[in-house]
Amino acid sequence: MSFKSAVITFPGSNCDRDALCYLKDLTKGEVHNIWHEETSLPKVDLVILPGGFSFGDYLRSGAMASKSKIIDEVVKHANDNRYLLGICNGFQILTEIGLLEGALIRNKKLKFLGKNCFIKKKFKNNFNLSIKDNQILQIPVAHNEGNFYCDTETLNILKNNEQIAFEYCKGEFSNTEENINGSIEAIAGITNKKKNVLGMMPHPERAYSDFHQSQDGRLIIESLIS
Amino acid sequence: MNEELILQHGLTLDEFQVIRKYLNRDLSIEELGIFSAMWNEHCCYKTSKKWLKKLPTDNEIVIQGPGENAGVIDLQDNDGIAFKIESHNHPSYIEPFNGSATGVGGILRDIFTMGARPIATLDSIRFGLIETEKTKYLLNGVVHGIGHYGNCIGIPNIGGECEFESTYDFNNLVNAMAMGHVQKDKIFYSKPKSIGGLIVYIGSKTGKDGIHGASMASDVFSEEDEDEKRPSVQVGDPFMEKLLMEGCLELMSSGLIESMQDMGAAGITSSSVEMASKGNVGVYINLDKVPLRQPLSAYEILLSESQERMLAVIDKKNNHKVREILQKWQIDYEVIGEITDTKRVVFESNNKIVVDLPVEIIVDDAPEYDREFYIPRKRKNKDFDFSKIKLEDMIINLLTNLNYLDKSWVFDQYDSTVMGDTIREPGQSSGIVKIHGTQKVIGASTDCNPLYIRINPYEGMKYTVAESYRNLIACNINPLAITNNLNFASPLDPNIMGELVLSIHGLKTAAIKFNTPIVSGNVSLYNQTNEIPIKPTPVIGMVGSNMDLNKINTNKFCEIGNKILILGKQLTKNCSPYLLQDQKIAFNISEFNDLEVLNLDFEKKIANCVLELSDLKCIMSCNDISRGGIFSALLKMQYKDMGFRVKVPDPIDLFCEYSAGYVIEIRSKDFEEVTSFLTKKGAEYLEIGEIIKEGIEINSKKFDYFDIMNKYRNDFEKIIS
């Protein structure tokens, strides 16, 4: 059975086209683009909330998008135990909706960070099945508010339930720091308790094609399809 | 009208008399405002026009040359590339964050006004010495502003340059370039198609920001001006621009729009006058219909430079459909006037005609000056003593000079991979992006060589064009066309005017030889503060292509054991200006020897060798040699755990500049093939060494690889913070 997916576009989303290409090229299945004012969502296996600056990041990154009309449907989709992936601004939106714990605050150095970063998987889930333990992935980040923060109690819950999907690490020859944006425990991506919702700051949709600097971003879709 | 008022509007009394005589009546204050906006350097190029006309602007691939919002070149099939560079120097000095942000916003609007989707930006930025108190503030603000705007709207920033030099202490330069992809059969022009078409206003509401921005940009500064002029700097909202861009592109692809013009410098005045002039028609606009952010007078509405606004002409029957699309994007939309057959520009406000002028007097009769200029005197030859300089000191000199250090601190604040088509990110010899959905790539590089141009404006400009050319060639990109941004000090000084005239001639010579016409551009004069003129800084942005993305060269070392070859010809030590300056041998501009004449045929010959060898897949990596010589080029090529071992007759040779200079990396097994190919072509080469693991060795002397690479990569941030 073919894999169906959808990408939600908010005003100010700027990685929606990238996410659509990522899904089309890797899933070979049906891919829908859904405008934020829609009130229904087709039955799909995966929904992506893409990166960008939804509503100009006004108020707080992701805050206004989390009140969009389509969000009720997105929540229903997640409650049906189907996959939901928030990338960058999408991750911020997921924490604002409350589907994921914690918050993304400004990067430690208070500057936008657009560069290659290195991550590895922490705990196993369906989004990272095809990734080996200790395998280092090279995937670009591009964010101003990517510094994951939560209180100690929440952090313990995330650890005990094995909800931490990815953490930042050092690349083999790279000059990068181990924890590029100051996130608690270098967290780069987390899931919900049921592990069908993933939020991550790095952009796998910018690292999958032959001409990209890395193809490691493929592994996430390959994990879901396998 | 009193003289003071006229002068305050940046017009000379002579210019005013021309207008007065033509109209044979007094002007309204609004009309004076219009002439102030349209007759300044920024809008009518009154000083540079005579010389700009001499530039080559056409060849078989040019679809649109200068005169529209951006130039467009043909990239085969139905693909075209629109591109342009524009300055935002003065606003970025007064308010670096908003000044640079709106510079990016303005150039992006120029691109999508043509119906092109922006696909990349580059920036050429120049600051004073880092020791100057204000430089850190300006650098931080400008980089933050460029990043803020480009990142939010989601256009990758793929390169540019960032340099520091004392003449920019009180007059930093911010030149932003953008490129867009357009379907050749869907290019939009500013010329309206029919009489009776509705003039519609699309985008942000009009406010007080930026009033008189264009005439400010044509003014000399003193430091006290800074606070007073701050309200003239526009404030940008990239989110609004993103909506505006998507809305406009949707309107254009649905065929609902006849023509479009962005409200940039001189706002609604300039865009409506241009429209009338291009179409040889008239315009009538009711200013009461303009969406306002705050109560404004007719005069203020005419001159406001509020950002994120467009003026379009539509057929009456499409009014409803246009409104519907723009509502989806939550963009203000208002019908404010119509195209008439009067060939006059008429503005109404409060039931009164406040402006009624023939288009002819505003555009065709705009002043054009033939200013006096001096040709620089011939330089006397001078010999320098190189005997005392030590290799270790030379390396330290480079690694403590911001101009040589890795500028990741700058580029990391920009999103360079959004849109998913980036092939080469900033920091390499040229930025490269793929044309979405094709195998074609376009590459671009911005360059200027201000020291060379001060020494010899004509030759210096040839070197500048050649540098961009080499940047593209090194990546196996075929150079195609140029956009230019001529930044100079006051042209009222005949010496400065001489630099302007001669460098345009240099640009012409090189552009003809390389068959890279100038298709768009911008002029920024009066770049001087407290009577310190900037060095002549005519920046060029060169664009090129390769139809097969698999043929692109990398600038980074590939494999340990590979050989390093040098192509091109070394400039003699005495005529290698950056060697002399940055190794602290020559200090004043008068101490430098004249430049060697740059042989453009030789440049082409070597470039063709690089292109052919690249297509034969014999080049593993390649970088051009510029400021800082071979040594600097090698540092830029360093990758992973790779370093280099080289042998040269004299270590100083490693730091000299080159004509047609390239460092190429080749496999040992290809050595025979490559060298016999070069010999056959009559291209001299020098085998200088090889790639080694974690080491830097020069003439058998070992240097601390980790220390040098660490300084090269990390010291920029240390020095500027």
PDB file of C-alpha atoms in Angstrom, chain B residues 17-267:
ATOM      1  CA  GLN B  17      14.854  77.433 -13.169  1.00  0.00           C
ATOM      2  CA  VAL B  18      14.626  74.764 -15.898  1.00  0.00           C
ATOM      3  CA  ILE B  19      11.432  73.455 -14.350  1.00  0.00           C
ATOM      4  CA  ARG B  20      10.001  76.900 -13.710  1.00  0.00           C
ATOM      5  CA  LYS B  21      10.645  77.937 -17.293  1.00  0.00           C
ATOM      6  CA  TYR B  22       9.138  74.802 -18.749  1.00  0.00           C
ATOM      7  CA  LEU B  23       5.951  75.038 -16.678  1.00  0.00           C
ATOM      8  CA  ASN B  24       5.724  78.810 -16.813  1.00  0.00           C
ATOM      9  CA  ARG B  25       4.038  78.813 -13.402  1.00  0.00           C
ATOM     10  CA  ASP B  26       4.837  78.267  -9.750  1.00  0.00           C
ATOM     11  CA  LEU B  27       5.110  74.736  -8.411  1.00  0.00           C
ATOM     12  CA  SER B  28       3.003  73.259  -5.650  1.00  0.00           C
ATOM     13  CA  ILE B  29       4.958  71.894  -2.708  1.00  0.00           C
ATOM     14  CA  GLU B  30       3.947  68.394  -3.813  1.00  0.00           C
ATOM     15  CA  GLU B  31       5.376  69.043  -7.266  1.00  0.00           C
ATOM     16  CA  LEU B  32       8.608  70.282  -5.761  1.00  0.00           C
ATOM     17  CA  GLY B  33       8.710  67.051  -3.763  1.00  0.00           C
ATOM     18  CA  ILE B  34       8.338  65.044  -6.971  1.00  0.00           C
ATOM     19  CA  PHE B  35      11.260  66.792  -8.640  1.00  0.00           C
ATOM     20  CA  SER B  36      13.298  66.365  -5.492  1.00  0.00           C
ATOM     21  CA  ALA B  37      12.661  62.636  -5.637  1.00  0.00           C
ATOM     22  CA  MET B  38      13.053  62.170  -9.384  1.00  0.00           C
ATOM     23  CA  TRP B  39      15.954  64.470 -10.115  1.00  0.00           C
ATOM     24  CA  ASN B  40      18.412  63.193  -7.551  1.00  0.00           C
ATOM     25  CA  GLU B  41      21.341  60.927  -8.394  1.00  0.00           C
ATOM     26  CA  HIS B  42      19.645  57.861  -7.014  1.00  0.00           C
ATOM     27  CA  CYS B  43      16.724  58.042  -9.446  1.00  0.00           C
ATOM     28  CA  CYS B  44      18.007  59.829 -12.542  1.00  0.00           C
ATOM     29  CA  TYR B  45      21.760  59.048 -12.580  1.00  0.00           C
ATOM     30  CA  LYS B  46      22.487  62.631 -13.584  1.00  0.00           C
ATOM     31  CA  THR B  47      26.236  62.314 -13.036  1.00  0.00           C
ATOM     32  CA  SER B  48      26.796  58.789 -14.274  1.00  0.00           C
ATOM     33  CA  LYS B  49      24.346  58.519 -17.177  1.00  0.00           C
ATOM     34  CA  LYS B  50      26.737  59.879 -19.768  1.00  0.00           C
ATOM     35  CA  TRP B  51      29.286  57.199 -18.892  1.00  0.00           C
ATOM     36  CA  LEU B  52      26.920  54.320 -18.171  1.00  0.00           C
ATOM     37  CA  LYS B  53      25.642  54.605 -21.733  1.00  0.00           C
ATOM     38  CA  LYS B  54      29.019  53.355 -22.909  1.00  0.00           C
ATOM     39  CA  LEU B  55      28.669  49.964 -21.231  1.00  0.00           C
ATOM     40  CA  PRO B  56      27.861  46.872 -23.300  1.00  0.00           C
ATOM     41  CA  THR B  57      24.358  45.808 -22.319  1.00  0.00           C
ATOM     42  CA  ASP B  58      23.305  43.334 -24.926  1.00  0.00           C
ATOM     43  CA  ASN B  59      24.216  40.042 -26.513  1.00  0.00           C
ATOM     44  CA  GLU B  60      22.455  36.884 -27.659  1.00  0.00           C
ATOM     45  CA  ILE B  61      21.421  35.805 -24.160  1.00  0.00           C
ATOM     46  CA  VAL B  62      20.167  39.154 -22.831  1.00  0.00           C
ATOM     47  CA  ILE B  63      16.379  39.258 -22.631  1.00  0.00           C
ATOM     48  CA  GLN B  64      16.192  42.494 -20.652  1.00  0.00           C
ATOM     49  CA  GLY B  65      19.026  44.942 -20.122  1.00  0.00           C
ATOM     50  CA  PRO B  66      19.207  47.961 -17.784  1.00  0.00           C
ATOM     51  CA  GLY B  67      16.091  50.105 -17.392  1.00  0.00           C
ATOM     52  CA  GLU B  68      13.672  47.650 -15.854  1.00  0.00           C
ATOM     53  CA  ASN B  69      13.457  46.559 -12.228  1.00  0.00           C
ATOM     54  CA  ALA B  70      16.047  43.869 -12.971  1.00  0.00           C
ATOM     55  CA  GLY B  71      17.971  42.482 -15.932  1.00  0.00           C
ATOM     56  CA  VAL B  72      17.007  39.098 -17.362  1.00  0.00           C
ATOM     57  CA  ILE B  73      19.184  36.575 -19.190  1.00  0.00           C
ATOM     58  CA  ASP B  74      18.319  33.455 -21.139  1.00  0.00           C
ATOM     59  CA  LEU B  75      19.156  30.101 -19.612  1.00  0.00           C
ATOM     60  CA  GLN B  76      17.851  27.926 -22.472  1.00  0.00           C
ATOM     61  CA  ASP B  77      14.475  26.193 -22.728  1.00  0.00           C
ATOM     62  CA  ASN B  78      11.908  28.426 -21.061  1.00  0.00           C
ATOM     63  CA  ASP B  79      14.190  29.422 -18.184  1.00  0.00           C
ATOM     64  CA  GLY B  80      15.347  32.961 -17.532  1.00  0.00           C
ATOM     65  CA  ILE B  81      17.308  34.466 -14.662  1.00  0.00           C
ATOM     66  CA  ALA B  82      16.465  37.945 -13.360  1.00  0.00           C
ATOM     67  CA  PHE B  83      19.104  39.605 -11.230  1.00  0.00           C
ATOM     68  CA  LYS B  84      20.267  42.906  -9.850  1.00  0.00           C
ATOM     69  CA  ILE B  85      22.413  44.463  -7.146  1.00  0.00           C
ATOM     70  CA  GLU B  86      21.479  47.564  -5.190  1.00  0.00           C
ATOM     71  CA  SER B  87      23.050  49.652  -2.455  1.00  0.00           C
ATOM     72  CA  HIS B  88      21.621  50.643   0.897  1.00  0.00           C
ATOM     73  CA  ASN B  89      24.716  52.394   2.178  1.00  0.00           C
ATOM     74  CA  HIS B  90      23.467  55.519   3.876  1.00  0.00           C
ATOM     75  CA  PRO B  91      20.482  53.943   5.665  1.00  0.00           C
ATOM     76  CA  SER B  92      22.745  51.143   6.914  1.00  0.00           C
ATOM     77  CA  TYR B  93      25.112  53.605   8.502  1.00  0.00           C
ATOM     78  CA  ILE B  94      22.335  55.521  10.248  1.00  0.00           C
ATOM     79  CA  GLU B  95      20.401  52.450  11.361  1.00  0.00           C
ATOM     80  CA  PRO B  96      22.336  49.283  10.450  1.00  0.00           C
ATOM     81  CA  PHE B  97      19.639  46.714  11.261  1.00  0.00           C
ATOM     82  CA  ASN B  98      16.709  48.267   9.390  1.00  0.00           C
ATOM     83  CA  GLY B  99      18.936  49.840   6.760  1.00  0.00           C
ATOM     84  CA  SER B 100      20.391  46.524   5.644  1.00  0.00           C
ATOM     85  CA  ALA B 101      17.141  44.575   6.130  1.00  0.00           C
ATOM     86  CA  THR B 102      15.219  46.896   3.820  1.00  0.00           C
ATOM     87  CA  GLY B 103      18.113  46.727   1.361  1.00  0.00           C
ATOM     88  CA  VAL B 104      17.431  43.010   1.045  1.00  0.00           C
ATOM     89  CA  GLY B 105      13.673  43.614   0.906  1.00  0.00           C
ATOM     90  CA  GLY B 106      14.049  46.177  -1.868  1.00  0.00           C
ATOM     91  CA  ILE B 107      16.208  44.033  -4.107  1.00  0.00           C
ATOM     92  CA  LEU B 108      13.907  41.034  -3.675  1.00  0.00           C
ATOM     93  CA  ARG B 109      10.928  43.137  -4.770  1.00  0.00           C
ATOM     94  CA  ASP B 110      12.871  44.196  -7.857  1.00  0.00           C
ATOM     95  CA  ILE B 111      13.179  40.516  -8.728  1.00  0.00           C
ATOM     96  CA  PHE B 112       9.632  39.326  -8.146  1.00  0.00           C
ATOM     97  CA  THR B 113       8.230  42.423  -9.827  1.00  0.00           C
ATOM     98  CA  MET B 114       9.582  40.866 -13.023  1.00  0.00           C
ATOM     99  CA  GLY B 115       7.529  37.739 -12.404  1.00  0.00           C
ATOM    100  CA  ALA B 116      10.588  35.864 -11.150  1.00  0.00           C
ATOM    101  CA  ARG B 117      10.685  33.793  -7.980  1.00  0.00           C
ATOM    102  CA  PRO B 118      13.766  34.861  -5.998  1.00  0.00           C
ATOM    103  CA  ILE B 119      16.147  31.908  -5.558  1.00  0.00           C
ATOM    104  CA  ALA B 120      19.258  33.406  -3.981  1.00  0.00           C
ATOM    105  CA  THR B 121      20.792  36.518  -2.485  1.00  0.00           C
ATOM    106  CA  LEU B 122      24.375  37.673  -2.001  1.00  0.00           C
ATOM    107  CA  ASP B 123      25.779  40.658  -0.124  1.00  0.00           C
ATOM    108  CA  SER B 124      28.819  42.782  -0.541  1.00  0.00           C
ATOM    109  CA  ILE B 125      29.439  44.589   2.735  1.00  0.00           C
ATOM    110  CA  ARG B 126      32.332  46.831   3.747  1.00  0.00           C
ATOM    111  CA  PHE B 127      33.159  48.357   7.099  1.00  0.00           C
ATOM    112  CA  GLY B 128      35.788  50.530   8.703  1.00  0.00           C
ATOM    113  CA  LEU B 129      38.607  49.175  10.826  1.00  0.00           C
ATOM    114  CA  ILE B 130      37.446  46.985  13.680  1.00  0.00           C
ATOM    115  CA  GLU B 131      39.407  49.223  16.083  1.00  0.00           C
ATOM    116  CA  THR B 132      37.024  52.059  15.222  1.00  0.00           C
ATOM    117  CA  GLU B 133      34.455  52.210  17.969  1.00  0.00           C
ATOM    118  CA  LYS B 134      31.408  52.050  15.786  1.00  0.00           C
ATOM    119  CA  THR B 135      32.471  49.223  13.473  1.00  0.00           C
ATOM    120  CA  LYS B 136      31.406  46.352  15.733  1.00  0.00           C
ATOM    121  CA  TYR B 137      27.980  47.905  16.178  1.00  0.00           C
ATOM    122  CA  LEU B 138      27.590  48.414  12.430  1.00  0.00           C
ATOM    123  CA  LEU B 139      28.849  44.920  11.564  1.00  0.00           C
ATOM    124  CA  ASN B 140      26.517  43.275  14.071  1.00  0.00           C
ATOM    125  CA  GLY B 141      23.553  45.360  12.981  1.00  0.00           C
ATOM    126  CA  VAL B 142      24.080  44.907   9.253  1.00  0.00           C
ATOM    127  CA  VAL B 143      24.627  41.148   9.430  1.00  0.00           C
ATOM    128  CA  HIS B 144      21.658  40.774  11.754  1.00  0.00           C
ATOM    129  CA  GLY B 145      19.472  42.876   9.449  1.00  0.00           C
ATOM    130  CA  ILE B 146      20.418  40.975   6.276  1.00  0.00           C
ATOM    131  CA  GLY B 147      19.839  37.672   8.060  1.00  0.00           C
ATOM    132  CA  HIS B 148      16.591  38.742   9.669  1.00  0.00           C
ATOM    133  CA  TYR B 149      14.999  39.703   6.379  1.00  0.00           C
ATOM    134  CA  GLY B 150      16.341  36.959   4.104  1.00  0.00           C
ATOM    135  CA  ASN B 151      15.886  34.146   6.621  1.00  0.00           C
ATOM    136  CA  CYS B 152      12.305  35.062   7.335  1.00  0.00           C
ATOM    137  CA  ILE B 153      11.212  35.401   3.739  1.00  0.00           C
ATOM    138  CA  GLY B 154      13.097  32.182   3.032  1.00  0.00           C
ATOM    139  CA  ILE B 155      15.536  32.966   0.227  1.00  0.00           C
ATOM    140  CA  PRO B 156      18.969  31.343   0.607  1.00  0.00           C
ATOM    141  CA  ASN B 157      21.944  33.631   1.033  1.00  0.00           C
ATOM    142  CA  ILE B 158      24.720  32.018  -0.974  1.00  0.00           C
ATOM    143  CA  GLY B 159      27.664  34.347  -0.638  1.00  0.00           C
ATOM    144  CA  GLY B 160      29.202  37.716  -1.101  1.00  0.00           C
ATOM    145  CA  GLU B 161      32.078  39.528   0.507  1.00  0.00           C
ATOM    146  CA  CYS B 162      32.859  41.254   3.777  1.00  0.00           C
ATOM    147  CA  GLU B 163      35.866  43.539   4.054  1.00  0.00           C
ATOM    148  CA  PHE B 164      37.343  46.043   6.458  1.00  0.00           C
ATOM    149  CA  GLU B 165      39.259  49.160   5.508  1.00  0.00           C
ATOM    150  CA  SER B 166      39.756  52.543   7.127  1.00  0.00           C
ATOM    151  CA  THR B 167      38.001  54.715   4.523  1.00  0.00           C
ATOM    152  CA  TYR B 168      34.720  52.996   5.364  1.00  0.00           C
ATOM    153  CA  ASP B 169      34.997  54.020   9.032  1.00  0.00           C
ATOM    154  CA  PHE B 170      32.136  56.475   8.788  1.00  0.00           C
ATOM    155  CA  ASN B 171      30.577  55.262   5.572  1.00  0.00           C
ATOM    156  CA  ASN B 172      30.021  51.539   5.502  1.00  0.00           C
ATOM    157  CA  LEU B 173      28.735  49.940   2.305  1.00  0.00           C
ATOM    158  CA  VAL B 174      25.854  47.492   2.040  1.00  0.00           C
ATOM    159  CA  ASN B 175      25.153  46.180  -1.464  1.00  0.00           C
ATOM    160  CA  ALA B 176      22.560  43.439  -1.765  1.00  0.00           C
ATOM    161  CA  MET B 177      22.164  41.256  -4.840  1.00  0.00           C
ATOM    162  CA  ALA B 178      19.300  38.931  -5.681  1.00  0.00           C
ATOM    163  CA  MET B 179      18.577  36.419  -8.434  1.00  0.00           C
ATOM    164  CA  GLY B 180      15.269  34.955  -9.477  1.00  0.00           C
ATOM    165  CA  HIS B 181      14.008  32.267 -11.804  1.00  0.00           C
ATOM    166  CA  VAL B 182      11.424  33.308 -14.381  1.00  0.00           C
ATOM    167  CA  GLN B 183       9.582  31.517 -17.186  1.00  0.00           C
ATOM    168  CA  LYS B 184      10.711  33.355 -20.299  1.00  0.00           C
ATOM    169  CA  ASP B 185       7.163  33.652 -21.600  1.00  0.00           C
ATOM    170  CA  LYS B 186       5.935  35.073 -18.283  1.00  0.00           C
ATOM    171  CA  ILE B 187       8.225  38.032 -17.685  1.00  0.00           C
ATOM    172  CA  PHE B 188       6.451  41.134 -16.394  1.00  0.00           C
ATOM    173  CA  TYR B 189       7.485  44.647 -17.288  1.00  0.00           C
ATOM    174  CA  SER B 190       6.598  48.029 -15.850  1.00  0.00           C
ATOM    175  CA  LYS B 191       5.052  49.216 -19.110  1.00  0.00           C
ATOM    176  CA  PRO B 192       1.242  49.334 -18.857  1.00  0.00           C
ATOM    177  CA  LYS B 193      -0.637  47.826 -21.769  1.00  0.00           C
ATOM    178  CA  SER B 194      -3.884  49.738 -22.145  1.00  0.00           C
ATOM    179  CA  ILE B 195      -5.449  53.124 -21.562  1.00  0.00           C
ATOM    180  CA  GLY B 196      -8.141  52.865 -18.893  1.00  0.00           C
ATOM    181  CA  GLY B 197      -6.374  50.101 -16.964  1.00  0.00           C
ATOM    182  CA  LEU B 198      -6.847  50.373 -13.220  1.00  0.00           C
ATOM    183  CA  ILE B 199      -3.872  51.375 -11.111  1.00  0.00           C
ATOM    184  CA  VAL B 200      -3.968  49.287  -7.963  1.00  0.00           C
ATOM    185  CA  TYR B 201      -2.070  49.515  -4.704  1.00  0.00           C
ATOM    186  CA  ILE B 202      -0.947  46.214  -3.186  1.00  0.00           C
ATOM    187  CA  GLY B 203       0.791  45.662   0.148  1.00  0.00           C
ATOM    188  CA  SER B 204       1.579  47.422   3.420  1.00  0.00           C
ATOM    189  CA  LYS B 205      -0.112  50.620   4.397  1.00  0.00           C
ATOM    190  CA  THR B 206       1.769  53.858   3.825  1.00  0.00           C
ATOM    191  CA  GLY B 207       3.420  55.527   6.792  1.00  0.00           C
ATOM    192  CA  LYS B 208       5.910  58.254   7.492  1.00  0.00           C
ATOM    193  CA  ASP B 209       9.005  56.093   7.184  1.00  0.00           C
ATOM    194  CA  GLY B 210      11.567  56.801   4.548  1.00  0.00           C
ATOM    195  CA  ILE B 211      10.271  60.186   3.498  1.00  0.00           C
ATOM    196  CA  HIS B 212      13.066  61.660   1.374  1.00  0.00           C
ATOM    197  CA  GLY B 213      15.102  58.464   1.533  1.00  0.00           C
ATOM    198  CA  ALA B 214      16.183  58.721  -2.083  1.00  0.00           C
ATOM    199  CA  SER B 215      17.370  62.278  -1.778  1.00  0.00           C
ATOM    200  CA  MET B 216      19.147  61.398   1.452  1.00  0.00           C
ATOM    201  CA  ALA B 217      20.938  58.673  -0.467  1.00  0.00           C
ATOM    202  CA  SER B 218      22.250  61.366  -2.770  1.00  0.00           C
ATOM    203  CA  ASP B 219      23.733  63.539  -0.082  1.00  0.00           C
ATOM    204  CA  VAL B 220      27.044  64.018   1.671  1.00  0.00           C
ATOM    205  CA  PHE B 221      26.992  63.219   5.372  1.00  0.00           C
ATOM    206  CA  SER B 222      28.404  64.780   8.449  1.00  0.00           C
ATOM    207  CA  GLU B 223      28.327  62.943  11.736  1.00  0.00           C
ATOM    208  CA  GLU B 224      25.805  65.267  13.333  1.00  0.00           C
ATOM    209  CA  ASP B 225      23.332  64.339  10.610  1.00  0.00           C
ATOM    210  CA  GLU B 226      22.999  60.842  11.882  1.00  0.00           C
ATOM    211  CA  ASP B 227      20.311  61.332  14.525  1.00  0.00           C
ATOM    212  CA  GLU B 228      18.446  63.870  12.518  1.00  0.00           C
ATOM    213  CA  LYS B 229      18.196  61.586   9.490  1.00  0.00           C
ATOM    214  CA  ARG B 230      17.169  58.445  11.303  1.00  0.00           C
ATOM    215  CA  PRO B 231      13.437  58.897  10.548  1.00  0.00           C
ATOM    216  CA  SER B 232      14.395  58.711   6.860  1.00  0.00           C
ATOM    217  CA  VAL B 233      15.330  55.036   7.263  1.00  0.00           C
ATOM    218  CA  GLN B 234      12.596  52.607   6.302  1.00  0.00           C
ATOM    219  CA  VAL B 235      11.466  49.830   8.596  1.00  0.00           C
ATOM    220  CA  GLY B 236      11.092  46.401   7.047  1.00  0.00           C
ATOM    221  CA  ASP B 237       8.668  43.574   7.704  1.00  0.00           C
ATOM    222  CA  PRO B 238       9.860  40.394   5.983  1.00  0.00           C
ATOM    223  CA  PHE B 239       6.681  38.519   6.879  1.00  0.00           C
ATOM    224  CA  MET B 240       4.641  41.077   4.954  1.00  0.00           C
ATOM    225  CA  GLU B 241       7.082  40.793   2.058  1.00  0.00           C
ATOM    226  CA  LYS B 242       6.710  37.013   2.033  1.00  0.00           C
ATOM    227  CA  LEU B 243       2.922  37.389   1.755  1.00  0.00           C
ATOM    228  CA  LEU B 244       3.320  40.114  -0.862  1.00  0.00           C
ATOM    229  CA  MET B 245       5.704  37.944  -2.873  1.00  0.00           C
ATOM    230  CA  GLU B 246       3.429  34.904  -2.804  1.00  0.00           C
ATOM    231  CA  GLY B 247       0.384  37.056  -3.563  1.00  0.00           C
ATOM    232  CA  CYS B 248       2.034  38.845  -6.493  1.00  0.00           C
ATOM    233  CA  LEU B 249       3.501  35.658  -7.972  1.00  0.00           C
ATOM    234  CA  GLU B 250       0.073  34.039  -7.773  1.00  0.00           C
ATOM    235  CA  LEU B 251      -1.535  37.058  -9.494  1.00  0.00           C
ATOM    236  CA  MET B 252       1.079  37.044 -12.214  1.00  0.00           C
ATOM    237  CA  SER B 253       0.901  33.319 -12.893  1.00  0.00           C
ATOM    238  CA  SER B 254      -2.896  33.573 -13.084  1.00  0.00           C
ATOM    239  CA  GLY B 255      -2.551  36.239 -15.777  1.00  0.00           C
ATOM    240  CA  LEU B 256      -4.539  38.797 -13.813  1.00  0.00           C
ATOM    241  CA  ILE B 257      -1.975  41.576 -14.003  1.00  0.00           C
ATOM    242  CA  GLU B 258      -0.822  43.713 -16.932  1.00  0.00           C
ATOM    243  CA  SER B 259       2.231  45.295 -15.437  1.00  0.00           C
ATOM    244  CA  MET B 260       3.871  45.867 -12.130  1.00  0.00           C
ATOM    245  CA  GLN B 261       6.265  48.258 -10.473  1.00  0.00           C
ATOM    246  CA  ASP B 262       7.602  48.123  -6.935  1.00  0.00           C
ATOM    247  CA  MET B 263       7.396  51.179  -4.734  1.00  0.00           C
ATOM    248  CA  GLY B 264      11.044  51.462  -3.835  1.00  0.00           C
ATOM    249  CA  ALA B 265      13.097  54.625  -3.683  1.00  0.00           C
ATOM    250  CA  ALA B 266      10.806  57.666  -3.920  1.00  0.00           C
ATOM    251  CA  GLY B 267       7.760  55.466  -3.362  1.00  0.00           C
TER     252      GLY B 267
END
